Structure formats: structure tokens, C-alpha cells
Short mmCIF file of C-alpha atoms and ligand atoms in Angstrom, two decimals:
data_model
loop_
_atom_site.label_atom_id
_atom_site.label_comp_id
_atom_site.label_asym_id
_atom_site.label_seq_id
_atom_site.Cartn_x
_atom_site.Cartn_y
_atom_site.Cartn_z
CA MET A 1 17.93 21.95 -35.15
CA ASN A 2 16.40 20.46 -31.93
CA HIS A 3 19.16 19.56 -29.62
CA LEU A 4 20.74 21.42 -27.08
CA ARG A 5 24.72 22.37 -26.64
CA LEU A 6 25.97 20.84 -23.56
CA ALA A 7 27.78 24.18 -22.67
CA ASP A 8 24.19 25.84 -22.78
CA ILE A 9 22.46 23.13 -20.80
CA ILE A 10 25.52 22.78 -17.96
CA ASP A 11 25.92 26.54 -17.52
CA GLN A 12 22.28 27.13 -17.26
CA PRO A 13 20.34 24.14 -16.52
CA LYS A 14 16.50 23.95 -16.65
CA ILE A 15 15.63 21.20 -14.09
CA ASN A 16 13.00 18.70 -14.85
CA GLU A 17 12.89 19.60 -18.56
CA THR A 18 13.37 17.12 -21.31
CA VAL A 19 16.49 18.17 -23.58
CA THR A 20 17.81 16.37 -26.62
CA VAL A 21 21.58 16.44 -26.69
CA LYS A 22 24.05 14.88 -29.45
CA GLY A 23 27.75 13.94 -28.73
CA TRP A 24 30.31 11.20 -28.40
CA VAL A 25 30.74 8.85 -25.67
CA LYS A 26 33.61 9.49 -23.51
CA THR A 27 33.16 6.84 -20.99
CA PHE A 28 30.16 4.16 -20.41
CA ARG A 29 30.62 2.74 -17.09
CA ALA A 30 28.48 -0.23 -15.18
CA ASN A 31 26.26 -0.43 -18.48
CA ARG A 32 24.64 2.50 -16.99
CA PHE A 33 26.29 5.80 -16.74
CA ILE A 34 27.19 7.34 -20.06
CA ALA A 35 29.92 10.47 -19.92
CA LEU A 36 28.88 12.45 -23.08
CA ASN A 37 30.87 15.55 -24.50
CA ASP A 38 30.07 17.24 -27.87
CA GLY A 39 32.98 19.81 -27.74
CA SER A 40 31.19 22.75 -26.89
CA THR A 41 32.85 22.71 -23.21
CA ILE A 42 35.02 20.96 -21.11
CA ASP A 43 32.35 19.29 -19.18
CA ASN A 44 30.88 15.94 -19.69
CA LEU A 45 27.45 15.43 -19.17
CA GLN A 46 26.34 12.53 -17.44
CA CYS A 47 23.41 10.49 -18.92
CA VAL A 48 21.80 7.31 -16.87
CA VAL A 49 20.57 4.51 -18.79
CA ASP A 50 17.78 2.19 -17.51
CA TYR A 51 19.68 -0.88 -18.82
CA GLU A 52 17.35 -3.37 -17.24
CA ASN A 53 14.94 -1.81 -19.98
CA THR A 54 17.21 -1.17 -22.88
CA ASP A 55 17.89 -3.45 -25.41
CA ALA A 56 21.27 -5.65 -25.04
CA GLN A 57 22.20 -4.99 -28.67
CA LEU A 58 22.00 -1.39 -28.15
CA LEU A 59 23.88 -1.37 -25.01
CA LYS A 60 26.82 -3.34 -26.65
CA LYS A 61 27.05 -0.38 -29.11
CA ILE A 62 27.55 2.28 -26.86
CA ASN A 63 31.42 2.48 -26.46
CA THR A 64 34.05 4.97 -26.14
CA GLY A 65 33.88 7.22 -29.43
CA ALA A 66 30.46 6.26 -30.57
CA ALA A 67 28.08 9.07 -31.54
CA VAL A 68 24.98 9.12 -30.00
CA GLU A 69 21.54 11.33 -30.01
CA ILE A 70 20.26 11.07 -26.33
CA THR A 71 16.78 12.29 -25.12
CA GLY A 72 15.91 12.80 -21.49
CA GLN A 73 14.75 14.60 -18.36
CA LEU A 74 17.34 17.11 -16.78
CA VAL A 75 17.39 16.15 -13.10
CA GLU A 76 19.90 17.44 -10.08
CA SER A 77 22.36 14.38 -9.90
CA MET A 78 22.79 12.28 -6.52
CA GLY A 79 26.00 11.11 -7.54
CA LYS A 80 29.26 12.81 -6.69
CA GLY A 81 31.13 14.64 -9.73
CA GLN A 82 28.36 16.35 -11.23
CA SER A 83 25.33 18.49 -10.40
CA ILE A 84 23.12 17.49 -12.85
CA GLU A 85 22.16 14.31 -15.30
CA ILE A 86 20.20 13.33 -17.56
CA ILE A 87 17.55 10.58 -17.44
CA VAL A 88 17.94 8.91 -20.82
CA SER A 89 14.40 8.26 -22.42
CA HIS A 90 15.67 7.78 -25.65
CA LEU A 91 18.95 6.73 -27.29
CA VAL A 92 20.34 6.32 -30.87
CA VAL A 93 23.69 5.09 -31.66
CA VAL A 94 24.35 7.42 -34.87
CA GLY A 95 27.73 6.33 -35.64
CA GLU A 96 29.55 3.47 -33.93
CA ALA A 97 33.16 3.22 -33.14
CA ASP A 98 34.67 -0.46 -32.71
CA PRO A 99 36.02 -0.71 -29.34
CA ASP A 100 39.05 -2.70 -30.68
CA LEU A 101 40.03 -0.37 -33.17
CA TYR A 102 38.99 3.28 -32.03
CA PRO A 103 42.39 4.62 -30.81
CA ILE A 104 41.60 7.15 -28.10
CA GLN A 105 40.60 5.02 -25.32
CA PRO A 106 39.61 6.31 -22.28
CA LYS A 107 43.36 6.34 -20.60
CA LYS A 108 46.25 8.46 -20.60
CA HIS A 109 47.80 8.91 -24.21
CA SER A 110 51.35 10.64 -24.59
CA PHE A 111 51.24 13.84 -27.07
CA GLU A 112 53.49 11.92 -29.33
CA PHE A 113 50.96 8.89 -29.83
CA LEU A 114 48.24 11.40 -30.48
CA ARG A 115 50.38 13.60 -33.07
CA GLU A 116 50.14 10.22 -35.09
CA LYS A 117 46.26 10.41 -34.69
CA ALA A 118 45.96 14.20 -35.22
CA HIS A 119 42.53 13.65 -36.84
CA LEU A 120 40.85 12.30 -33.78
CA ARG A 121 43.10 14.12 -31.15
CA VAL A 122 40.52 16.69 -30.92
CA ARG A 123 38.05 14.57 -28.97
CA THR A 124 40.41 14.10 -25.83
CA ALA A 125 39.64 16.79 -23.00
CA THR A 126 43.23 18.50 -23.69
CA PHE A 127 42.94 19.33 -27.25
CA SER A 128 39.37 20.83 -27.25
CA ALA A 129 40.49 23.03 -24.61
CA VAL A 130 43.63 23.95 -26.39
CA MET A 131 41.37 24.43 -29.91
CA ARG A 132 38.57 26.25 -28.28
CA ILE A 133 41.16 28.54 -26.33
CA ARG A 134 43.38 28.93 -29.95
CA SER A 135 39.54 29.90 -31.59
CA VAL A 136 38.77 32.62 -28.91
CA LEU A 137 42.28 34.09 -29.07
CA SER A 138 41.97 34.68 -32.98
CA PHE A 139 38.47 36.32 -32.13
CA ALA A 140 40.05 38.70 -29.65
CA ILE A 141 42.69 39.53 -32.01
CA HIS A 142 40.34 40.75 -34.89
CA GLN A 143 38.04 42.22 -31.80
CA PHE A 144 41.16 44.42 -30.50
CA PHE A 145 42.10 45.79 -34.18
CA ASN A 146 38.64 46.34 -35.05
CA GLN A 147 38.15 48.41 -32.10
CA LYS A 148 40.96 50.46 -32.72
CA GLY A 149 39.74 51.21 -36.20
CA PHE A 150 42.46 48.77 -38.06
CA CYS A 151 41.66 47.67 -41.56
CA TYR A 152 42.12 43.86 -42.30
CA VAL A 153 44.00 43.38 -45.34
CA HIS A 154 44.54 40.13 -46.90
CA THR A 155 47.93 39.93 -48.15
CA PRO A 156 48.98 37.37 -50.61
CA ILE A 157 50.30 33.92 -49.90
CA ILE A 158 52.01 33.67 -53.12
CA THR A 159 54.56 35.95 -53.63
CA GLY A 160 57.69 37.26 -55.80
CA SER A 161 59.71 38.59 -52.65
CA ASP A 162 61.58 37.45 -49.85
CA ALA A 163 60.44 39.59 -47.25
CA GLU A 164 62.60 38.57 -44.56
CA GLY A 165 65.98 38.11 -46.79
CA ALA A 166 66.61 34.82 -45.12
CA GLY A 167 65.89 32.70 -48.20
CA GLU A 168 63.92 29.90 -46.64
CA MET A 169 61.13 29.75 -48.75
CA PHE A 170 58.75 27.02 -50.39
CA ARG A 171 58.59 27.38 -53.99
CA VAL A 172 55.37 27.59 -55.92
CA SER A 173 55.87 26.10 -59.31
CA VAL A 174 53.91 24.06 -62.07
CA LEU A 175 57.23 22.94 -64.08
CA ASP A 176 57.59 19.40 -64.29
CA PRO A 177 60.54 18.44 -61.85
CA LYS A 178 61.59 15.62 -64.63
CA ASN A 179 61.75 18.14 -67.35
CA MET A 180 62.75 21.50 -66.10
CA PRO A 181 63.09 24.20 -69.14
CA LEU A 182 66.21 25.97 -69.03
CA ASP A 183 67.43 29.02 -70.45
CA ASP A 184 70.73 29.79 -72.84
CA GLU A 185 73.13 29.71 -69.60
CA GLY A 186 71.25 26.04 -68.22
CA ASN A 187 69.66 27.94 -65.28
CA ILE A 188 65.92 26.93 -64.86
CA ASP A 189 63.91 29.28 -67.23
CA TYR A 190 60.85 30.41 -64.63
CA LYS A 191 59.66 32.62 -67.52
CA LYS A 192 58.08 29.21 -68.91
CA ASP A 193 56.77 28.97 -65.14
CA PHE A 194 52.99 29.68 -64.30
CA PHE A 195 53.71 33.41 -63.22
CA GLY A 196 56.48 34.02 -65.65
CA LYS A 197 58.99 34.25 -62.76
CA GLU A 198 59.91 32.49 -59.70
CA THR A 199 57.43 32.66 -56.76
CA ASN A 200 57.13 31.39 -53.30
CA LEU A 201 54.91 30.81 -50.50
CA THR A 202 55.38 33.69 -48.08
CA VAL A 203 57.18 34.05 -45.27
CA SER A 204 55.57 37.29 -44.10
CA GLY A 205 52.69 39.56 -45.35
CA GLN A 206 54.53 42.80 -43.92
CA LEU A 207 55.63 44.16 -47.04
CA GLU A 208 52.46 44.17 -48.65
CA SER A 209 51.05 45.53 -45.81
CA GLU A 210 53.42 48.31 -45.45
CA THR A 211 51.87 49.65 -49.08
CA TYR A 212 48.49 49.21 -47.38
CA ALA A 213 49.51 51.45 -44.27
CA GLN A 214 50.69 53.87 -46.57
CA GLY A 215 47.15 54.80 -47.93
CA LEU A 216 44.59 53.37 -45.45
CA GLY A 217 46.72 54.53 -41.93
CA ASN A 218 46.40 51.55 -39.67
CA VAL A 219 45.97 48.01 -41.19
CA TYR A 220 46.84 44.53 -39.87
CA THR A 221 46.82 41.21 -41.77
CA PHE A 222 46.50 37.80 -39.96
CA GLY A 223 47.02 34.64 -42.26
CA PRO A 224 49.11 31.62 -42.82
CA THR A 225 52.85 32.10 -43.21
CA PHE A 226 55.54 29.55 -44.29
CA ARG A 227 59.42 28.99 -43.52
CA ALA A 228 61.58 26.10 -45.15
CA GLU A 229 63.86 26.29 -42.34
CA ASN A 230 64.91 22.78 -41.11
CA SER A 231 64.37 23.92 -37.35
CA ASN A 232 62.89 20.88 -35.51
CA THR A 233 62.32 22.25 -32.15
CA SER A 234 59.51 22.74 -30.14
CA ARG A 235 58.83 26.21 -31.15
CA HIS A 236 58.97 26.26 -34.59
CA LEU A 237 56.57 25.23 -37.64
CA ALA A 238 57.13 25.16 -41.53
CA GLU A 239 53.47 26.62 -41.48
CA PHE A 240 52.11 29.04 -39.21
CA TRP A 241 50.14 31.97 -38.45
CA MET A 242 51.12 35.44 -38.03
CA ILE A 243 49.40 38.51 -36.96
CA GLU A 244 51.08 41.63 -38.44
CA PRO A 245 49.97 45.26 -37.89
CA GLU A 246 51.39 48.21 -39.75
CA MET A 247 50.89 51.68 -38.83
CA ALA A 248 51.73 54.63 -40.57
CA PHE A 249 53.21 57.57 -38.64
CA TYR A 250 54.10 55.39 -35.65
CA ASP A 251 57.64 55.11 -33.97
CA LEU A 252 59.20 52.40 -32.38
CA THR A 253 58.12 53.54 -29.00
CA ASP A 254 53.96 53.53 -30.19
CA ASN A 255 55.09 50.14 -31.89
CA MET A 256 55.93 48.98 -28.54
CA ASP A 257 53.22 50.57 -26.67
CA LEU A 258 50.51 48.93 -29.27
CA ALA A 259 52.19 45.28 -29.10
CA GLU A 260 51.97 45.51 -25.17
CA GLU A 261 48.81 46.47 -25.13
CA PHE A 262 47.63 43.97 -27.80
CA ILE A 263 49.11 41.04 -25.95
CA LYS A 264 47.35 41.94 -22.73
CA TYR A 265 44.04 42.44 -24.21
CA THR A 266 43.99 39.05 -26.03
CA LEU A 267 45.25 37.16 -22.60
CA GLN A 268 42.98 38.85 -20.69
CA HIS A 269 40.16 38.27 -22.87
CA ILE A 270 40.77 34.50 -22.62
CA LEU A 271 40.83 34.84 -18.79
CA ASP A 272 37.43 36.11 -19.14
CA HIS A 273 36.14 33.93 -21.71
CA CYS A 274 38.00 30.52 -21.16
CA LYS A 275 37.50 30.30 -17.51
CA LYS A 276 36.80 26.35 -17.49
CA ASP A 277 39.37 25.30 -20.12
CA LEU A 278 42.00 27.46 -18.51
CA ALA A 279 41.49 25.81 -15.00
CA PHE A 280 41.47 22.63 -16.89
CA LEU A 281 44.91 23.31 -18.50
CA ASP A 282 46.29 24.60 -15.22
CA GLN A 283 45.57 21.46 -13.44
CA ARG A 284 47.11 19.33 -16.12
CA LEU A 285 50.22 21.42 -16.23
CA THR A 286 50.48 21.03 -12.49
CA GLN A 287 49.66 17.37 -12.74
CA GLU A 288 52.46 16.80 -15.44
CA GLU A 289 55.06 18.70 -13.98
CA LYS A 290 54.89 16.78 -10.50
CA SER A 291 56.80 14.16 -12.41
CA LEU A 292 59.76 16.81 -13.01
CA PRO A 293 62.26 17.81 -10.25
CA GLN A 294 61.30 20.83 -7.87
CA GLN A 295 63.61 23.06 -10.07
CA GLN A 296 62.29 22.19 -13.61
CA ARG A 297 58.70 23.20 -12.44
CA SER A 298 57.26 26.53 -13.25
CA PRO A 299 57.07 28.80 -10.39
CA MET A 300 53.64 29.73 -11.25
CA GLY A 301 50.43 27.73 -12.38
CA LEU A 302 48.87 28.55 -15.54
CA VAL A 303 46.34 31.36 -14.95
CA GLU A 304 48.57 32.85 -12.43
CA LYS A 305 51.17 33.16 -14.96
CA ILE A 306 48.76 34.87 -17.75
CA LYS A 307 47.62 37.07 -14.88
CA PHE A 308 51.48 37.93 -13.95
CA VAL A 309 51.73 39.00 -18.00
CA VAL A 310 48.56 41.00 -18.08
CA GLU A 311 49.24 42.80 -14.75
CA ASN A 312 52.94 44.01 -15.13
CA GLU A 313 54.81 46.15 -17.48
CA PHE A 314 57.08 44.77 -19.96
CA LYS A 315 60.85 45.60 -19.52
CA ARG A 316 62.25 47.34 -22.02
CA VAL A 317 65.95 46.85 -22.45
CA SER A 318 68.05 47.71 -25.52
CA TYR A 319 70.06 44.88 -27.09
CA THR A 320 73.47 46.77 -25.75
CA GLU A 321 72.11 46.59 -22.37
CA ALA A 322 71.05 42.97 -22.56
CA ILE A 323 74.47 41.97 -23.86
CA GLU A 324 75.93 43.43 -20.83
CA ILE A 325 73.75 41.79 -18.64
CA LEU A 326 74.40 38.38 -20.06
CA LYS A 327 78.38 38.55 -20.29
CA ASN A 328 78.34 39.39 -16.47
CA SER A 329 75.62 36.71 -16.03
CA LYS A 330 76.32 33.73 -13.72
CA PRO A 331 75.84 30.98 -16.72
CA ASN A 332 78.25 33.01 -19.23
CA LYS A 333 80.68 32.95 -16.35
CA LYS A 334 80.38 29.63 -15.30
CA LYS A 335 80.17 28.53 -18.94
CA LYS A 336 77.04 27.09 -18.48
CA PHE A 337 75.42 28.62 -21.88
CA ASP A 338 76.10 26.51 -24.68
CA TYR A 339 76.77 29.45 -26.59
CA LEU A 340 78.74 32.12 -24.42
CA VAL A 341 78.31 35.66 -24.75
CA GLU A 342 81.39 37.36 -25.66
CA GLU A 343 81.23 40.23 -27.91
CA TRP A 344 78.57 42.90 -29.14
CA GLY A 345 77.06 41.96 -32.32
CA THR A 346 76.30 38.26 -32.01
CA ASP A 347 72.51 37.03 -32.40
CA LEU A 348 70.67 36.03 -29.10
CA GLN A 349 70.17 32.15 -28.63
CA SER A 350 66.96 31.19 -27.18
CA GLU A 351 69.22 29.79 -23.71
CA HIS A 352 69.91 33.95 -23.78
CA GLU A 353 66.61 35.06 -24.12
CA ARG A 354 65.32 32.68 -21.22
CA TYR A 355 67.94 33.67 -19.16
CA LEU A 356 66.79 37.50 -19.44
CA VAL A 357 63.07 36.68 -19.17
CA GLU A 358 62.94 34.00 -16.59
CA LYS A 359 65.89 34.77 -14.61
CA HIS A 360 67.06 38.16 -14.45
CA PHE A 361 64.00 40.31 -15.14
CA ASN A 362 61.40 37.74 -14.61
CA ALA A 363 58.94 39.65 -16.59
CA PRO A 364 58.22 39.79 -20.21
CA VAL A 365 61.27 41.78 -22.10
CA ILE A 366 61.08 43.93 -24.94
CA LEU A 367 64.45 44.15 -26.62
CA PHE A 368 65.16 46.94 -28.92
CA ASP A 369 68.06 48.29 -31.26
CA TYR A 370 69.60 45.40 -32.29
CA PRO A 371 72.87 45.54 -34.58
CA ALA A 372 71.88 46.29 -37.99
CA LYS A 373 74.11 43.15 -39.12
CA ILE A 374 71.77 40.61 -37.75
CA LYS A 375 68.41 42.13 -38.73
CA ALA A 376 66.61 42.28 -41.93
CA PHE A 377 66.96 45.20 -44.57
CA TYR A 378 63.61 47.12 -44.01
CA MET A 379 64.75 48.47 -40.24
CA ARG A 380 65.15 51.99 -39.66
CA MET A 381 69.05 52.81 -39.12
CA ASN A 382 69.84 54.41 -36.04
CA GLU A 383 72.32 57.68 -35.77
CA ASP A 384 74.99 55.49 -34.67
CA LYS A 385 74.86 53.70 -38.17
CA LYS A 386 75.25 50.51 -36.09
CA THR A 387 72.27 49.38 -34.83
CA VAL A 388 68.53 49.22 -36.18
CA ARG A 389 65.10 50.01 -34.57
CA ALA A 390 64.36 46.60 -34.18
CA MET A 391 62.09 45.24 -31.25
CA ASP A 392 61.40 41.70 -30.25
CA ILE A 393 59.32 40.65 -27.38
CA LEU A 394 60.56 37.72 -25.37
CA PHE A 395 57.95 35.49 -23.14
CA PRO A 396 58.64 33.31 -20.27
CA GLY A 397 58.91 29.79 -21.37
CA ILE A 398 58.51 30.63 -24.96
CA GLY A 399 61.27 33.00 -26.22
CA GLU A 400 60.71 35.46 -28.94
CA ILE A 401 56.94 35.97 -29.42
CA VAL A 402 57.06 39.17 -31.37
CA GLY A 403 59.73 40.31 -34.13
CA GLY A 404 58.75 44.10 -35.49
CA SER A 405 60.50 47.56 -35.96
CA GLN A 406 60.25 50.84 -37.22
CA ARG A 407 60.62 50.82 -41.11
CA GLU A 408 63.28 52.83 -43.00
CA GLU A 409 61.36 55.62 -44.85
CA ARG A 410 64.37 57.41 -46.13
CA LEU A 411 64.93 56.00 -49.83
CA GLU A 412 68.68 56.40 -49.95
CA VAL A 413 69.37 54.98 -47.03
CA LEU A 414 67.22 51.94 -47.78
CA GLU A 415 68.66 51.58 -51.25
CA LYS A 416 71.94 51.48 -49.72
CA ARG A 417 71.07 48.58 -47.40
CA ILE A 418 69.29 46.44 -50.34
CA GLU A 419 72.50 47.01 -52.09
CA GLU A 420 74.83 46.39 -49.10
CA MET A 421 72.59 43.16 -48.32
CA GLY A 422 73.06 41.91 -51.73
CA ILE A 423 69.19 41.91 -52.27
CA ASP A 424 67.90 42.36 -55.72
CA ALA A 425 66.51 45.72 -55.89
CA ASP A 426 64.42 45.48 -58.96
CA GLU A 427 62.02 42.79 -57.04
CA LEU A 428 61.31 45.42 -54.55
CA TRP A 429 60.83 48.61 -57.26
CA TRP A 430 56.87 48.69 -55.60
CA TYR A 431 58.35 48.63 -51.80
CA LEU A 432 60.78 51.52 -52.92
CA ASP A 433 58.12 53.62 -54.33
CA LEU A 434 56.55 53.82 -51.04
CA ARG A 435 59.68 55.81 -50.27
CA ARG A 436 59.48 57.86 -53.47
CA PHE A 437 55.80 59.19 -53.03
CA GLY A 438 54.46 60.41 -49.41
CA SER A 439 56.95 58.47 -47.52
CA THR A 440 56.06 58.45 -43.60
CA PRO A 441 57.54 57.02 -40.58
CA HIS A 442 56.17 54.02 -39.94
CA SER A 443 56.02 50.83 -37.83
CA GLY A 444 54.89 47.21 -37.34
CA PHE A 445 55.41 43.92 -35.80
CA GLY A 446 54.84 40.19 -36.55
CA LEU A 447 53.36 37.95 -33.54
CA GLY A 448 53.54 34.34 -34.10
CA PHE A 449 50.19 32.99 -33.26
CA GLU A 450 51.04 29.52 -32.09
CA ARG A 451 53.66 31.00 -29.74
CA LEU A 452 50.87 33.08 -28.18
CA VAL A 453 48.60 29.71 -28.06
CA LEU A 454 51.29 27.94 -26.56
CA PHE A 455 51.85 30.55 -24.07
CA ALA A 456 48.17 30.71 -23.38
CA THR A 457 47.54 27.00 -22.75
CA GLY A 458 50.71 25.85 -20.98
CA MET A 459 51.35 23.19 -23.72
CA SER A 460 55.10 22.91 -24.28
CA ASN A 461 55.26 21.63 -27.94
CA ILE A 462 54.10 23.94 -30.52
CA ARG A 463 52.59 20.88 -32.51
CA ASP A 464 50.29 20.16 -30.04
CA VAL A 465 48.60 24.10 -30.57
CA ILE A 466 47.83 23.82 -34.35
CA PRO A 467 45.46 21.41 -35.86
CA PHE A 468 47.75 19.87 -38.46
CA PRO A 469 51.43 20.57 -38.16
CA ARG A 470 54.06 21.04 -40.74
CA THR A 471 56.98 20.23 -39.66
CA PRO A 472 60.32 18.84 -41.43
CA GLN A 473 59.48 15.49 -42.80
CA ASN A 474 55.95 15.63 -41.67
CA ALA A 475 53.03 16.85 -43.62
CA ALA A 476 50.63 13.73 -42.64
CA PHE A 477 46.73 14.61 -42.73
O1 4AD B 1 60.73 37.91 -36.51
P1 4AD B 1 60.03 37.41 -38.02
O2 4AD B 1 60.68 36.68 -38.49
O3 4AD B 1 59.09 38.83 -38.13
C1 4AD B 1 58.74 38.86 -39.35
O4 4AD B 1 58.35 38.05 -40.14
C2 4AD B 1 58.44 40.32 -39.38
N1 4AD B 1 58.21 40.43 -41.16
C3 4AD B 1 57.37 40.93 -38.81
C4 4AD B 1 56.91 42.27 -38.83
O5 4AD B 1 57.64 43.16 -38.32
N2 4AD B 1 55.73 42.28 -39.58
O6 4AD B 1 58.59 36.62 -37.18
C5 4AD B 1 57.42 37.21 -36.24
C6 4AD B 1 57.09 36.10 -35.35
C7 4AD B 1 58.19 35.77 -34.42
O7 4AD B 1 58.26 36.76 -32.90
C8 4AD B 1 57.85 34.25 -33.93
O8 4AD B 1 56.46 34.83 -32.75
C9 4AD B 1 56.74 33.83 -35.04
O9 4AD B 1 56.52 34.84 -35.89
N3 4AD B 1 57.61 32.96 -35.88
C10 4AD B 1 57.44 31.42 -35.66
N4 4AD B 1 56.40 30.86 -35.30
C11 4AD B 1 56.35 29.27 -35.28
N5 4AD B 1 57.37 28.84 -36.39
C12 4AD B 1 58.12 29.61 -36.90
N6 4AD B 1 59.07 28.80 -37.83
C13 4AD B 1 58.23 30.94 -36.63
N7 4AD B 1 59.05 31.72 -37.24
C14 4AD B 1 58.81 33.11 -36.64
MG1 MG B 2 62.36 37.43 -35.35
#
């Protein structure tokens, strides 16, 4: 490889050296100035073409979107807007882009339009910045757990159990839908299917992570998870990535401490390593919000908001306290909430979560000790027999970003819960075995990766922080 990355050239320019660069043309102005980008940085590099001595046919091929290879001398720029530029001595158009057909022209495109062009949208400044931050964040996540001695486990994608007990799963089957084998009772006979039983794409790697924590101590999994819930919102995907640590001998407080430290570490990491991309996205957000009425604009800029989260303690509040706050809140009394908060035991809607975070506490909030009725079967029952040791972390602009709990480690209590909730205990025999042999108090949580990327980039729709979003009625690309 004989060419250099723009990121390296721009960060440490070697003035007067001759360099070769390769990338895509962002714009070509006055038959003279190419703004080049190769994806390694948000910055474009200006390349100055000597058009009088360049073949006219070649000049015609230098269009937005074309791939080019350029060699020339790096000099200090006289023009405004950049400190260095390349004086082109050799230029090859490696791949042309017909200006009448190439959809990503140098003008403002809506995110809706760009979702239709998801295979090309990473060539825009915004999407390249978002995807670089996404990459750095995932690296930081592995680094955090690695430094703490956690073992990275790869939990299965295809499972026979429903970890969340919500039944919102995608079936995995090789049976012919036009000719389903039936058993004596007329039900589909999954014994004839590939695995000899009903299987699905996993909604969570938690249950398998728990088994590994009960042998390796501290583990985490970071992989794709799938939910067939018909939630067409800016916060839900049918396929998303989740980070799920699981720790033997951790109680709920240890769990909350780890989750808070973890989130702050990853955000600090991008503050340190993604300065230019964050500055760009910060500016983008400010610009975009200019068209909104004052009350709807974010009170803080993007970088300021990330720093605020890193530097301040998350507020820890029980579900019961939160319900009291919400009951007595102005929007509840004035009937401004779509769902009024009336009694203890109801699930919180995102409008309630956002009120707590954005209006009442003005900080990320960890809500804990939820009613058992609205939480999954595996959470540890409290003494009051009404609440479980659950915790959710709520973020400004996002709502729930983490869901976790201390797990029920007592065999009889867990068996009773499974029965009460009508779950098939036979499917969970191995999970129950963990409570039979060397059971420990243990805890874990799941962080929705795309929700973290949403927060870190200031984007407003989850479809714009994953390369190819899967949502109801949409699995293009
Ligand atoms: O709260 P959830 O459902 O928790 C679990 O799955 C537990 N098994 C995790 C654990 O304790 N190991 O999901 C965890 C997080 C949510 O807080 C949210 O951030 C994200 O996953 N999430 C989604 N993100 C995008 N699209 C969806 N449809 C999501 N559903 C959950
Ligand atoms: Mg949850």
C-alpha cells in the first residue's frame, strides 16, 4: 500500500512532501478544487488541479462520488477553510460516478431520503461521523470489560428459550410453510424441524451468560438480539446489538455501580478519541434545532450533554418513589400525560421516564425495585413479595438505555415464579440447575448499543445509527 490516510496527513502534515491519497470526490469546484474524503476523518482534503494542463475528458470525470487516486505535493494553503492542500501532479479516476444518476449530491438530503439509500449514505459527513463513533464505542466497550478481567462469551443467536418471557420472537425453521408437518393433535410438528424442536432468534443472551458467570465469575456478551415487537418508534429496532455483563456474587448495588461506571467510561472514551466527529455532530444538531421553537431545543449542546453525564452522579430512585413524584407532577395533575399515573403497579411509559430524567431530576436516573408483575421471571424477589430487584437506567432524550437486575438464586422461589407466570419449566431445566449446584447471588444488565450510539451522536432516530436498520415492514439491503 503506497497511499496515506487523510486522517494521518491532516493531523501531522509533512509540508512539501509528495504524497498519494485515494478517496471519493465530495465536490469539484471551478474545474480546479477537489474536496476529497477517504472516510478516515470528517475533514476533506483540498486537492488543486492544474486544469489548463489537464485533459478535458479527464476533468469531466471528476464528479461528486467518483473514486480517485491523487499524487501531489502537500503545501500550506493560501485559501480560506483549510490549512493544507495538495498540488495535484497525477490524477486517476478509479471509479466514475455519473452525475445524472449518483443520488448523494453536495446538498442537504433528508435522513428519510438517505435511509432509502442506506448503501450510499455512509459517504455523507453525518453518517461517516456516526459510524466512526459507533466503531470507537464498541471498541471502548470491549476495552472496559477486558481491563476489568471480564471474560467475553459468545452466546447463541438461535435459542429454544424465551429469555424475556415476552414471546416477541422470530422463528427459525426450515419447514416448508406450504406443507407444514402436523402431529396427531393437528399442531405443527417441530420434531420434524431442523433442530427437532421450536427455535427462535434470541431476544437476549442473558440466560446463557448466567451459566458462564457461574463458572468464570465475571462475563459479558455483546451481540445481535432480535425482537419481533411491532414498535414503530424512533427508539426500537427489530435487530439491535446488546451488551450484557453478568457477575457472580454481585448484588443490585454492585450492578448499578458497574453500569454507571461502564457508561461513563465509554462516553469519556469518545470525548477523548472522537473530538472532530463530535464537534461536527454538535454543530449539526445546533443547526438543525434552529428551526425548532425555543422550548423544543436541547438545553445543552451535544458535547456539553455527554460531559454532563460523565461528570454527574446518576440519581438512584425506587419505583415507588418515582410513582409518587409522577402522581404529584404538573403534567399528571393537568392531565398532560397521554397515560395518567394513578396507581402503584403500572408500567412507566416513555413520557414518564423522560419527565423524571429531563424535568424532575435533570440527570440520568436509575430506577430500582419495580413491581414483580411488570418484570421478567428471573428477577430476585424482595422481602415485601411485591417488588423485585430490577433496575433500569433512564437517559435524557432516550428513555430506557439499560435494563438489568439481581437474579433470583433461590431454587424454590424461582420455580414458584416460573409456575405463576405460566412459563414452561421443562425448557429451563438447565437454568434451574444453576440454582441446584453452587448457586450464588448474582446480577447483570443489558445495554442497548444503538441507544447509547443515539445519545453519543445526538441523532434522533435509531434507524440512523445502525448501518442497515431492520424495522417492521423494512429489511431492505
Ligand atoms: O430491558 P431489556 O429487555 O432487558 C433484557 O433483555 C435483559 N435480558 C438484559 C439483561 O439483564 N442481561 O433490554 C435491554 C436494553 C434496553 O434497556 C434497551 O436499551 C435495549 O436493550 N432494547 C432495545 N434497543 C433497540 N430496539 C429494541 N427493540 C430494544 N429493546 C430493548
Ligand atoms: Mg427493559
